[in-house]
PDB file of C-alpha atoms in Angstrom:
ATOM      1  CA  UNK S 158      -3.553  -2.700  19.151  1.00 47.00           C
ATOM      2  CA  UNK S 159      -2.948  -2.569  15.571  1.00 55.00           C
ATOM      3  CA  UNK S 160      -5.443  -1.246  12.936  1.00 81.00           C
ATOM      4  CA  UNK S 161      -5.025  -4.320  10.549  1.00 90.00           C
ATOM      5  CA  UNK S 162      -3.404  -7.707  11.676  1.00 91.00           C
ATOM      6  CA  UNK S 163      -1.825 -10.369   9.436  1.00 93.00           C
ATOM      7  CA  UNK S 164       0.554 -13.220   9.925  1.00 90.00           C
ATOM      8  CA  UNK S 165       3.876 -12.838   8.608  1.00 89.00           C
ATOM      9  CA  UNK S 166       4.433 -15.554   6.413  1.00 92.00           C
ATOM     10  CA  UNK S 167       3.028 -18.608   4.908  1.00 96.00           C
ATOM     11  CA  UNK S 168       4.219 -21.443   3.326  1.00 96.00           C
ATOM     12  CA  UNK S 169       2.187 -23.494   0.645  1.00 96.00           C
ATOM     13  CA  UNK S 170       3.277 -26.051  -1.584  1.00 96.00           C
ATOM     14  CA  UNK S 171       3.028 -25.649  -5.318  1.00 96.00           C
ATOM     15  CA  UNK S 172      -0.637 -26.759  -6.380  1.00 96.00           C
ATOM     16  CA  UNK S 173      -1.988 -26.512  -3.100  1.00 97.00           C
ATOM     17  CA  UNK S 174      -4.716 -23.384  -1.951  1.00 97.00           C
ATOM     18  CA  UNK S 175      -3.328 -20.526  -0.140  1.00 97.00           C
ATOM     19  CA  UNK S 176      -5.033 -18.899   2.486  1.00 97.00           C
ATOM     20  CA  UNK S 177      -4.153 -15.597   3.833  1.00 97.00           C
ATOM     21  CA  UNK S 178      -6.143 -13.984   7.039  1.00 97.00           C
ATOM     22  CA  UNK S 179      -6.304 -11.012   8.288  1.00 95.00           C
ATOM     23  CA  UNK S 180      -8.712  -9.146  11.662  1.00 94.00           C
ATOM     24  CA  UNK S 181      -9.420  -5.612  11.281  1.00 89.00           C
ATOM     25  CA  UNK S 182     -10.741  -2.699  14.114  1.00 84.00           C
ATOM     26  CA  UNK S 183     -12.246  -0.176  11.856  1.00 77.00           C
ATOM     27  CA  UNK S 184     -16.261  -1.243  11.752  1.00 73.00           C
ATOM     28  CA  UNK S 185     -17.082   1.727   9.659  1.00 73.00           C
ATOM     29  CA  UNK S 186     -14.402   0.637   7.132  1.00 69.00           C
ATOM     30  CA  UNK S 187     -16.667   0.671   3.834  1.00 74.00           C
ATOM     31  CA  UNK S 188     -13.942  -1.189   1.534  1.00 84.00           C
ATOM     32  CA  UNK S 189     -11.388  -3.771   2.101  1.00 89.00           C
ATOM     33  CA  UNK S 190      -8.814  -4.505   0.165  1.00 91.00           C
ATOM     34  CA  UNK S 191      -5.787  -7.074  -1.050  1.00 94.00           C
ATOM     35  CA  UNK S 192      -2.638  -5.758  -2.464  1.00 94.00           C
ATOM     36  CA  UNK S 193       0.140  -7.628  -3.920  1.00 95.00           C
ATOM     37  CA  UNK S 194       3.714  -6.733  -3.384  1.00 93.00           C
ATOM     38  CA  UNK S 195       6.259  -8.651  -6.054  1.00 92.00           C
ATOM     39  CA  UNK S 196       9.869  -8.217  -4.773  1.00 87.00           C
ATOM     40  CA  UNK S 197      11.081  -4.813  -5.677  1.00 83.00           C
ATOM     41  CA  UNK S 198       8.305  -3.206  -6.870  1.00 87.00           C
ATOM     42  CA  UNK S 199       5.359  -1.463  -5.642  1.00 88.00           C
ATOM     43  CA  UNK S 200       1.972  -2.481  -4.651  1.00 91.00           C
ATOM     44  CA  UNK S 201      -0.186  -3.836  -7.197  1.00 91.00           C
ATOM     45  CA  UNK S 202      -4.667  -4.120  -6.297  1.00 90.00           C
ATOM     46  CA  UNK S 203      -5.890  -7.557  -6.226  1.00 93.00           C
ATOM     47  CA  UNK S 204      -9.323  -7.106  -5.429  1.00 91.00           C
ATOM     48  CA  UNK S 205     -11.160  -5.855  -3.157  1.00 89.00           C
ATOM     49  CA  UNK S 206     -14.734  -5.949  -1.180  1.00 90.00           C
ATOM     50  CA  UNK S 207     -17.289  -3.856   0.138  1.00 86.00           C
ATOM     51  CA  UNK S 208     -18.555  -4.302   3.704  1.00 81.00           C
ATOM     52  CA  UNK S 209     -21.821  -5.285   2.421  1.00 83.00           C
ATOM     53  CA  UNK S 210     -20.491  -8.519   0.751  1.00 84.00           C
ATOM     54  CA  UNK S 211     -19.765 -12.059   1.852  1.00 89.00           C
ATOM     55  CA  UNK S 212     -17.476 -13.078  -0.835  1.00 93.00           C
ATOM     56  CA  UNK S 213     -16.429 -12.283  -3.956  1.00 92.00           C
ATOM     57  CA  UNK S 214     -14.740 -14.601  -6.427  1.00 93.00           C
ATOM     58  CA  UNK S 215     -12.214 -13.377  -9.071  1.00 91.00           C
ATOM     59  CA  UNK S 216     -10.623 -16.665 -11.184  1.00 94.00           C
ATOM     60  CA  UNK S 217      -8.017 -18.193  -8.426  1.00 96.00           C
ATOM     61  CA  UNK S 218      -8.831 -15.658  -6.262  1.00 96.00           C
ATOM     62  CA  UNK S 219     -11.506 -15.873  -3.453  1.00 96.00           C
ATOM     63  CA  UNK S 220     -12.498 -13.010  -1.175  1.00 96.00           C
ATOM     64  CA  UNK S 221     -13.963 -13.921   2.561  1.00 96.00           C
ATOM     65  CA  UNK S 222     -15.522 -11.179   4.811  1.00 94.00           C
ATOM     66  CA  UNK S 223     -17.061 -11.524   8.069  1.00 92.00           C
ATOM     67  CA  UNK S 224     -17.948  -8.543   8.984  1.00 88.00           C
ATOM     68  CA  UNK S 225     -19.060  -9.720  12.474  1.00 89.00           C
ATOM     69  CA  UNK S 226     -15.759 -11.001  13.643  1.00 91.00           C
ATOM     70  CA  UNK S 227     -14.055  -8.476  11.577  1.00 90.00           C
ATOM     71  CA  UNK S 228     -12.306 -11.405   9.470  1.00 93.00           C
ATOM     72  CA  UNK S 229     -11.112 -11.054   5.621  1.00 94.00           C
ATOM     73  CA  UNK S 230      -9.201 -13.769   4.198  1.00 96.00           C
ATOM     74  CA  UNK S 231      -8.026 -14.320   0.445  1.00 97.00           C
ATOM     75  CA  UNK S 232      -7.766 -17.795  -0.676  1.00 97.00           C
ATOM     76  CA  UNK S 233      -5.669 -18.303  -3.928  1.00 97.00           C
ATOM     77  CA  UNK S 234      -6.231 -21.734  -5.896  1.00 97.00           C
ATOM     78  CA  UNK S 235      -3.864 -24.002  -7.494  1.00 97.00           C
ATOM     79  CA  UNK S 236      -1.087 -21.618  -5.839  1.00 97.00           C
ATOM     80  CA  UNK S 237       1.494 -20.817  -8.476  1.00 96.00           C
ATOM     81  CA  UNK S 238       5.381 -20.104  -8.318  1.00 95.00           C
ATOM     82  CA  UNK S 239       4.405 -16.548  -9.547  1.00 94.00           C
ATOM     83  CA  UNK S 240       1.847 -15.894  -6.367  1.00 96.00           C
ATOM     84  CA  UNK S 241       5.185 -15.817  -4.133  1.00 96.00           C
ATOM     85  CA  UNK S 242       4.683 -12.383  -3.023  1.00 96.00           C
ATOM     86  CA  UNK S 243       3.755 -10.285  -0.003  1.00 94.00           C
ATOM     87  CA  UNK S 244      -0.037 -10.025   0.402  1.00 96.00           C
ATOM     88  CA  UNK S 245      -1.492  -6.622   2.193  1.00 94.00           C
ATOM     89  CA  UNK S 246      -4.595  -6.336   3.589  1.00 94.00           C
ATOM     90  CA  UNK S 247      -5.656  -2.985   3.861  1.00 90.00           C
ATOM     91  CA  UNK S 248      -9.002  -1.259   4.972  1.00 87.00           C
ATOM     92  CA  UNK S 249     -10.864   2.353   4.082  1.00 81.00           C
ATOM     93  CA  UNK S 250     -11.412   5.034   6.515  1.00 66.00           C
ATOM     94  CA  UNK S 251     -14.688   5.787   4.686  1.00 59.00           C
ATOM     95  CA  UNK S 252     -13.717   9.445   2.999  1.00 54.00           C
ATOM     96  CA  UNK S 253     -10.269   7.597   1.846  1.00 54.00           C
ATOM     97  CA  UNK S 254      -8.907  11.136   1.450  1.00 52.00           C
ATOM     98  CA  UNK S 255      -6.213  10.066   4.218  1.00 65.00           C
ATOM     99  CA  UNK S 256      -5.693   6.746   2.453  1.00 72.00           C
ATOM    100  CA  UNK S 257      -5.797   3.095   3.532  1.00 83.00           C
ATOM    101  CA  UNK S 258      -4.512   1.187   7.018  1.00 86.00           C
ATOM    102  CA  UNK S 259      -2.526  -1.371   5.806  1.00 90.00           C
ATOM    103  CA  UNK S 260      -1.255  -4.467   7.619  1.00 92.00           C
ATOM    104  CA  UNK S 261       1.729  -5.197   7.580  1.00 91.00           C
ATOM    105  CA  UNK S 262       1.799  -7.944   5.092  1.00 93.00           C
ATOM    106  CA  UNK S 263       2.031 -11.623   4.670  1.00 95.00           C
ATOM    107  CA  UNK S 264       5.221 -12.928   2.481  1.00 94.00           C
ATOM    108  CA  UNK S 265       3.780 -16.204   0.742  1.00 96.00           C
ATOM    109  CA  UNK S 266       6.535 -18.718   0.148  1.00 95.00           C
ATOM    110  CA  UNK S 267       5.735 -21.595  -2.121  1.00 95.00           C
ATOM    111  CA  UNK S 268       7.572 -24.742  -2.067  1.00 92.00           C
ATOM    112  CA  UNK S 269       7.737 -26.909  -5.241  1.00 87.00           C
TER     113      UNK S 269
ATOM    114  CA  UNK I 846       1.032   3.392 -19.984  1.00 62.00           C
ATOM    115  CA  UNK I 847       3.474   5.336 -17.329  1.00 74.00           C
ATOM    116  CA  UNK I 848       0.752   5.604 -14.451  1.00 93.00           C
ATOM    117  CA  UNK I 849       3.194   6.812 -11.636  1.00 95.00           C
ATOM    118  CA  UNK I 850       6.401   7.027 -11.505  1.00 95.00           C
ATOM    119  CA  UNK I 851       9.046   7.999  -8.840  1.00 96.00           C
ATOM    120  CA  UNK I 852      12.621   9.267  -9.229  1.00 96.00           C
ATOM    121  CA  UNK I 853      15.012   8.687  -7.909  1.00 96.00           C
ATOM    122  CA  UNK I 854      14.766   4.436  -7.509  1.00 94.00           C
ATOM    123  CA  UNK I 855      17.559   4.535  -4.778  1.00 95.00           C
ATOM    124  CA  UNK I 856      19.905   6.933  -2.976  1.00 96.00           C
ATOM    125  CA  UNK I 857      21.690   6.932  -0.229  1.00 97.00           C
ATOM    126  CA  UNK I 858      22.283   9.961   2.213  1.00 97.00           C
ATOM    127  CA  UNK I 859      24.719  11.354   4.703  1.00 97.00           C
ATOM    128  CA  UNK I 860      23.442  12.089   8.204  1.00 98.00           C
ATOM    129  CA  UNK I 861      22.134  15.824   7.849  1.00 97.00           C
ATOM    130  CA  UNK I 862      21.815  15.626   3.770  1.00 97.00           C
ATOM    131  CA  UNK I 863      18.692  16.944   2.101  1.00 97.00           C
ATOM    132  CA  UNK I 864      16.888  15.573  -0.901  1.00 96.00           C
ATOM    133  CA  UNK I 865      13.985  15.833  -3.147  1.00 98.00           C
ATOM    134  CA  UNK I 866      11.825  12.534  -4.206  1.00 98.00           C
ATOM    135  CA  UNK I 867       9.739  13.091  -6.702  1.00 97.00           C
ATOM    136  CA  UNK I 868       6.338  11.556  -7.802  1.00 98.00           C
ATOM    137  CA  UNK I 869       4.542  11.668 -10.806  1.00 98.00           C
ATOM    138  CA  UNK I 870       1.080  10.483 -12.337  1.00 97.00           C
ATOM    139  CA  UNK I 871      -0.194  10.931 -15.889  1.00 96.00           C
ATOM    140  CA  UNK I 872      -3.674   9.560 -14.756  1.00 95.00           C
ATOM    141  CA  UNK I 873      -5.135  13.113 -14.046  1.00 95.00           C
ATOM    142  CA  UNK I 874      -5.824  11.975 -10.392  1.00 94.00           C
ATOM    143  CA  UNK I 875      -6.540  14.449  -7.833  1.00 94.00           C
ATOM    144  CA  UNK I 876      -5.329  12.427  -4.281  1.00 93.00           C
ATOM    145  CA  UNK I 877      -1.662  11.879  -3.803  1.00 95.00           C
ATOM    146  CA  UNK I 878       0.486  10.112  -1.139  1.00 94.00           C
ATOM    147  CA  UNK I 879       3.474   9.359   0.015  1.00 96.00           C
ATOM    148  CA  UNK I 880       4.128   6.639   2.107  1.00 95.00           C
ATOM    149  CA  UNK I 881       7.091   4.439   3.904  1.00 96.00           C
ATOM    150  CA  UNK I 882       7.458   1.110   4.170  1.00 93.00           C
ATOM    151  CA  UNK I 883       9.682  -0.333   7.232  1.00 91.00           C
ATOM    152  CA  UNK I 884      10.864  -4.441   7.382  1.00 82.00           C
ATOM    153  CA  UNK I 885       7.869  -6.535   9.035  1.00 75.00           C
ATOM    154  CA  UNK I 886       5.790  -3.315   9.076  1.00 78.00           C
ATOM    155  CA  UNK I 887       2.902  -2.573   6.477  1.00 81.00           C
ATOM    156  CA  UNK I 888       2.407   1.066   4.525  1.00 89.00           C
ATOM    157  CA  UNK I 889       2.720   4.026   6.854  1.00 91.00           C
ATOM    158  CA  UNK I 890       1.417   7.223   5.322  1.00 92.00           C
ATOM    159  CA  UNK I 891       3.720  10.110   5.960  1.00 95.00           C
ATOM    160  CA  UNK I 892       1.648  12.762   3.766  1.00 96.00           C
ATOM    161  CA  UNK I 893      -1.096  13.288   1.649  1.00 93.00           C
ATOM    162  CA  UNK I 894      -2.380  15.673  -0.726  1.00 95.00           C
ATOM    163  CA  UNK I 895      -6.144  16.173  -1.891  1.00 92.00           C
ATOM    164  CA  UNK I 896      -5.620  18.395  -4.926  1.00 93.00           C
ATOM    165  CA  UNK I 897      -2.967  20.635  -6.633  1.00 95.00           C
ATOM    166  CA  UNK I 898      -1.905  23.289  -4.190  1.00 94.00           C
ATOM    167  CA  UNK I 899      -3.123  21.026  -0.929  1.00 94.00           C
ATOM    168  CA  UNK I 900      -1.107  19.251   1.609  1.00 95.00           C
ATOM    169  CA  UNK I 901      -2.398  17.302   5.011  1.00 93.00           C
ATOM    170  CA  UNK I 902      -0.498  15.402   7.537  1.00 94.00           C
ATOM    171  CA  UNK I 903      -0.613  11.332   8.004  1.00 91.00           C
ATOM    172  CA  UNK I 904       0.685   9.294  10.556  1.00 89.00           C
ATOM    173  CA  UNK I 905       4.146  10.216  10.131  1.00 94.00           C
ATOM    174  CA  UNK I 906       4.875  13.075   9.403  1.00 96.00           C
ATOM    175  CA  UNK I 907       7.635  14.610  11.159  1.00 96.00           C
ATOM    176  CA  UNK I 908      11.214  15.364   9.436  1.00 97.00           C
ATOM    177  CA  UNK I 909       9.584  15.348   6.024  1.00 98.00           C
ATOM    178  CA  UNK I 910       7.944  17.807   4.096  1.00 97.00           C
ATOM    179  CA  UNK I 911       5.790  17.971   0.769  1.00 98.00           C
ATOM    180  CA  UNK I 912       4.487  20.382  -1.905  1.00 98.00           C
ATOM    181  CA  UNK I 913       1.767  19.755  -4.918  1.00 97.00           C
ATOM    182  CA  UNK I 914       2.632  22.834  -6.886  1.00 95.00           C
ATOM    183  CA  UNK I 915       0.864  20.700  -9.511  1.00 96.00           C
ATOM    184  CA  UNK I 916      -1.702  18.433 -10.056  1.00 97.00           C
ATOM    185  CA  UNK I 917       0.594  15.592 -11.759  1.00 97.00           C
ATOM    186  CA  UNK I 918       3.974  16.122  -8.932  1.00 98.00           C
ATOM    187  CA  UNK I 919       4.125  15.693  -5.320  1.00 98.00           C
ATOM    188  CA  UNK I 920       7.272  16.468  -4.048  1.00 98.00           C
ATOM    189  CA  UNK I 921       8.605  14.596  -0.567  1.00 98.00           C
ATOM    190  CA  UNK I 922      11.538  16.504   0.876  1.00 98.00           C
ATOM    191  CA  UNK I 923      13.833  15.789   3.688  1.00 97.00           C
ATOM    192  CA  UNK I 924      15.229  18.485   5.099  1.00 93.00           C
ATOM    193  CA  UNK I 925      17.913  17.138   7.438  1.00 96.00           C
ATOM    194  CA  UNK I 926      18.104  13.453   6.698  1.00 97.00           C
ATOM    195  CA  UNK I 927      18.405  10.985   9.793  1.00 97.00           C
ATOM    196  CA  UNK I 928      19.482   7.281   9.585  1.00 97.00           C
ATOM    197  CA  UNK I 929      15.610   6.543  11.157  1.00 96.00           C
ATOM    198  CA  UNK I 930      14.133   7.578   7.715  1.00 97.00           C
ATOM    199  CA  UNK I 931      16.356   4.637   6.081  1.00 97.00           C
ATOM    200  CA  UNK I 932      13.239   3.080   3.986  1.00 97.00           C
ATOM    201  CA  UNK I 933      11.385   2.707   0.956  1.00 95.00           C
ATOM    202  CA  UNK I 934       9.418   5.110   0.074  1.00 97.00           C
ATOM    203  CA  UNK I 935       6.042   4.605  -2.359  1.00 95.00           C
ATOM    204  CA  UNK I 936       4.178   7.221  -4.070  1.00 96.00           C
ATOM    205  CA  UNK I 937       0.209   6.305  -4.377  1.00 93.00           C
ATOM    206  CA  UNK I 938      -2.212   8.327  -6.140  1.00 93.00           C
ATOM    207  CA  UNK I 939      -6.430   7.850  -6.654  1.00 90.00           C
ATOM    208  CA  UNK I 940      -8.643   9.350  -8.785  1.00 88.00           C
ATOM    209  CA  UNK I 941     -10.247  10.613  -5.713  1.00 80.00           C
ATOM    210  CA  UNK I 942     -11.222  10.135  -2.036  1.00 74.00           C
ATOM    211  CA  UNK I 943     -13.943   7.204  -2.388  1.00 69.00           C
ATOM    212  CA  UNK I 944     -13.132   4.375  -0.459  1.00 65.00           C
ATOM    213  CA  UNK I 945     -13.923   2.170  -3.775  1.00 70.00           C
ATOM    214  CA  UNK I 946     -11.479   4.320  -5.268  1.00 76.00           C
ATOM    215  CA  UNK I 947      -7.975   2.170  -6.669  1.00 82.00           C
ATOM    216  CA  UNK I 948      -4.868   3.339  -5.178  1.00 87.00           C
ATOM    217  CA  UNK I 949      -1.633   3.280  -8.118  1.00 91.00           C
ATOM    218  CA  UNK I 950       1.697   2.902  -6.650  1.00 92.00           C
ATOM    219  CA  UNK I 951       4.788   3.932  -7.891  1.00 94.00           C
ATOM    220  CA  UNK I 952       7.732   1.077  -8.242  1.00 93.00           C
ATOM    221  CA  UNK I 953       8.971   2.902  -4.821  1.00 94.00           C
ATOM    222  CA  UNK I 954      12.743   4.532  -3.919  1.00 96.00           C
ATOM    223  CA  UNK I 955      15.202   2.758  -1.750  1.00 95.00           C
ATOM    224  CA  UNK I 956      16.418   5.543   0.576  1.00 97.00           C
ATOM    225  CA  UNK I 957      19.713   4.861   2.850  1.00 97.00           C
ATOM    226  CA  UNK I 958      20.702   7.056   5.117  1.00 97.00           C
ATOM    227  CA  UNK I 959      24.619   6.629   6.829  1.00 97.00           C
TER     228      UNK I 959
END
């Protein structure tokens, strides 16, 4: 199966909390991250966790991991018209020197 | 603040063309990829490179080659262009190999291949 799973697409009204989920295989993944794709241009870090955290909160932006079920979700608050974007999830392969595992990315559509 | 940047933004390619992209950072950083991205598929890493002079393999590799001649450029060439490499193509670089390390992308080239 794949490294790093994600729905493609979500739909959220304007106002309303956004929650994108993602599963993972890697258990010896150290870092985890969320990128953010804005149409036509390249990928953009929006935070990111290490394995040895629960959450982590940034403003809007809240970070989920369960490690056990290999579950990391990013919940974005009071979704704006600007958050339209696709979301990656992506995970480390420890060194890192081969790069991340990305999934292949969740296109958040907001309705007004 | 340039950070990296990729030329050219888009081409398109005859079956059996060759072309150059390049990618460059101004952040000193030692790690460099390239990567493609596919509709409905996430970041697939074609190359990397772990310091000026250094090139390694990713997950797809094959029809492309690369050279860091130096630290700041890392070159993706196609030698005999096929209409299965139509993509975009991002350039990523990191300071170094740490997992906690943050990965720059370039704004990415749309590549078309008739």
């Amino acid at each position: 199966g794949e490294d790093v799973e994600q729905s493609l697409f979500l739909s959220v009204r304007e106002g309303d909390s956004s929650v994108i989920n993602c599963t993972y295989t890697d258990s010896s993944s150290t870092y985890l991250y969320w990128y953010k794709q804005e149409p036509g241009a390249g990928l953009q870090l929006l935070t990111y966790i290490f394995s040895n955290m629960d959450m982590k909160q940034d403003q809007r932006l809240t970070v989920l991991l369960n490690k056990k079920d290999k579950h990391l979700s990013l919940r974005i608050a009071d979704t704006q018209t600007g958050d339209s974007a696709i979301y990656f999830c992506a995970e480390s392969k420890g060194g890192g020197a081969d790069g991340l595992t990305f999934g292949k990315g969740t296109h958040l559509i907001i309705q007004p | 603040n340039a950070g990296v940047t990729q030329t050219p933004k888009f081409r398109v390619l005859k079956t059996g063309q060759s072309m150059t992209l390049l990618c460059a950072q101004d952040m000193n950083h030692e790690y460099m990829y390239w990567y493609r991205q596919d509709p409905g598929m996430g970041l697939r890493l074609i190359h990397y490179s772990v310091g000026e002079g250094t090139t390694a393999k990713g997950e797809v590799p094959d029809g492309y080659n690369v050279s860091r001649l130096k630290k700041q450029n890392f070159l993706l060439g196609l030698e005999s262009a096929a209409p299965s490499q139509t993509s975009v193509y991002f350039c990523a670089s990191t300071e170094y190999g740490g997992a906690e390390t943050e990965a720059f992308f370039g704004q990415g080239t749309r590549l078309t291949v008739v």
